[in-house]
Short mmCIF file of C-alpha atoms in Angstrom, two decimals:
data_model
loop_
_atom_site.label_atom_id
_atom_site.label_comp_id
_atom_site.label_asym_id
_atom_site.label_seq_id
_atom_site.Cartn_x
_atom_site.Cartn_y
_atom_site.Cartn_z
CA UNK A 1 131.72 100.52 134.25
CA UNK A 2 134.07 98.28 131.81
CA UNK A 3 136.52 99.77 128.90
CA UNK A 4 136.09 98.47 125.57
CA UNK A 5 138.01 98.58 122.67
CA UNK A 6 138.09 97.10 119.04
CA UNK A 7 140.94 96.13 117.37
CA UNK A 8 140.94 96.28 113.57
CA UNK A 9 143.61 94.95 111.89
CA UNK A 10 143.41 96.15 108.39
CA UNK A 11 145.49 95.50 104.80
CA UNK A 12 144.24 97.04 102.10
CA UNK A 13 140.51 97.33 103.03
CA UNK A 14 140.08 100.66 101.19
CA UNK A 15 136.74 99.17 100.13
CA UNK A 16 135.29 98.07 103.38
CA UNK A 17 137.29 99.55 106.51
CA UNK A 18 134.52 102.45 106.51
CA UNK A 19 131.60 99.93 106.49
CA UNK A 20 133.73 98.12 109.50
CA UNK A 21 134.29 100.87 111.92
CA UNK A 22 130.98 102.67 111.16
CA UNK A 23 129.36 99.35 112.38
CA UNK A 24 131.04 99.37 115.42
CA UNK A 25 128.68 99.30 118.55
CA UNK A 26 128.77 103.04 120.27
CA UNK A 27 129.12 101.58 123.87
CA UNK A 28 132.64 100.94 122.24
CA UNK A 29 135.48 103.17 123.82
CA UNK A 30 138.46 103.41 121.41
CA UNK A 31 138.58 101.68 117.93
CA UNK A 32 142.48 100.45 117.13
CA UNK A 33 142.89 100.26 113.56
CA UNK A 34 146.23 98.58 112.47
CA UNK A 35 147.03 99.10 109.38
CA UNK A 36 149.57 96.87 108.44
CA UNK A 37 151.44 99.22 105.66
CA UNK A 38 148.73 99.05 103.39
CA UNK A 39 149.72 99.97 99.64
CA UNK A 40 145.96 101.26 99.10
CA UNK A 41 143.90 104.21 100.55
CA UNK A 42 143.31 102.27 103.44
CA UNK A 43 145.42 104.83 106.08
CA UNK A 44 143.92 107.97 104.36
CA UNK A 45 140.30 106.89 104.90
CA UNK A 46 140.83 105.88 108.00
CA UNK A 47 142.61 109.60 108.97
CA UNK A 48 139.82 111.18 107.67
CA UNK A 49 137.79 109.35 109.79
CA UNK A 50 139.15 110.20 112.67
CA UNK A 51 138.74 113.81 112.43
CA UNK A 52 134.81 112.73 113.00
CA UNK A 53 135.12 110.10 115.29
CA UNK A 54 137.85 110.85 118.67
CA UNK A 55 137.49 107.14 119.60
CA UNK A 56 139.88 106.23 116.46
CA UNK A 57 143.76 105.37 117.52
CA UNK A 58 146.11 104.59 114.14
CA UNK A 59 148.60 102.22 114.71
CA UNK A 60 151.07 102.25 111.10
CA UNK A 61 153.03 99.26 110.59
CA UNK A 62 156.06 100.79 108.27
CA UNK A 63 156.32 97.28 106.71
CA UNK A 64 153.84 94.55 105.81
CA UNK A 65 153.80 92.25 109.28
CA UNK A 66 150.90 90.22 108.91
CA UNK A 67 147.63 89.77 111.03
CA UNK A 68 149.57 88.20 113.79
CA UNK A 69 151.40 91.13 114.18
CA UNK A 70 148.74 93.67 113.94
CA UNK A 71 146.63 91.60 116.58
CA UNK A 72 149.33 91.53 118.85
CA UNK A 73 150.22 95.37 118.61
CA UNK A 74 146.26 95.64 119.38
CA UNK A 75 146.63 93.50 122.60
CA UNK A 76 149.39 95.30 123.56
CA UNK A 77 147.77 98.60 123.44
CA UNK A 78 144.81 97.51 125.13
CA UNK A 79 147.12 96.50 127.82
CA UNK A 80 149.08 99.68 128.19
CA UNK A 81 145.90 101.40 128.12
CA UNK A 82 143.86 99.30 130.89
CA UNK A 83 141.25 98.38 128.43
CA UNK A 84 139.19 96.04 130.03
CA UNK A 85 138.08 94.08 127.09
CA UNK A 86 139.54 93.88 123.89
CA UNK A 87 137.06 92.61 120.39
CA UNK A 88 139.12 91.80 117.62
CA UNK A 89 136.89 92.60 114.08
CA UNK A 90 138.32 92.87 111.08
CA UNK A 91 138.88 95.38 108.63
CA UNK A 92 136.79 93.40 105.94
CA UNK A 93 133.94 93.47 107.30
CA UNK A 94 133.24 89.94 108.42
CA UNK A 95 132.41 90.26 112.17
CA UNK A 96 128.78 91.09 111.90
CA UNK A 97 127.82 93.59 114.30
CA UNK A 98 124.90 92.09 115.44
CA UNK A 99 127.04 89.22 117.35
CA UNK A 100 128.81 92.01 119.49
CA UNK A 101 126.76 91.54 122.57
CA UNK A 102 126.94 87.94 122.89
CA UNK A 103 130.84 87.76 122.24
CA UNK A 104 131.77 90.19 125.07
CA UNK A 105 128.62 88.91 127.34
CA UNK A 106 130.86 86.13 129.05
CA UNK A 107 133.96 88.40 129.27
CA UNK A 108 131.96 91.08 130.65
CA UNK A 109 130.26 89.13 133.38
CA UNK A 110 132.94 87.67 134.70
CA UNK A 111 131.90 83.98 133.32
CA UNK A 112 134.93 83.92 131.25
CA UNK A 113 138.28 85.61 130.33
CA UNK A 114 138.10 84.91 126.71
CA UNK A 115 135.60 84.52 124.38
CA UNK A 116 135.81 83.74 120.67
CA UNK A 117 133.19 83.93 117.73
CA UNK A 118 133.28 81.31 114.75
CA UNK A 119 131.45 82.83 111.63
CA UNK A 120 132.19 79.87 109.88
CA UNK A 121 129.49 77.80 111.76
CA UNK A 122 126.70 80.57 110.53
CA UNK A 123 123.95 78.70 108.50
CA UNK A 124 124.25 81.68 105.80
CA UNK A 125 128.17 81.90 105.77
CA UNK A 126 128.57 81.38 102.16
CA UNK A 127 126.14 84.41 101.44
CA UNK A 128 127.26 86.98 104.36
CA UNK A 129 130.90 86.36 104.34
CA UNK A 130 132.60 88.94 101.76
CA UNK A 131 135.01 86.54 99.41
#
């Protein structure tokens, strides 16, 4: 069975971080939240969730470094821990969990090395995407 991780870059996501991580499918083996030096309660919320869910890994940046650095840290964690598939789900709940299986299917079945969703192509993007 392939090991699946979800990388959640998060900066000041206290309002949506719990919704985001609770929407991650149960088939995921590890949830890596990369806290990009949030100044709100993001870190505290994730630490509380970690008590209930042992799938969590929290990476805390000491200075705000941007989403690119957060993604790199998440991908490095996945590589070092030998995950087969790494999926990015932003901490602001913009990724739809219903799309998860369709997104990973080509990689999971060996038909592709990489798969990327584009939420902006969705017909109802203005109603779905948080502002």
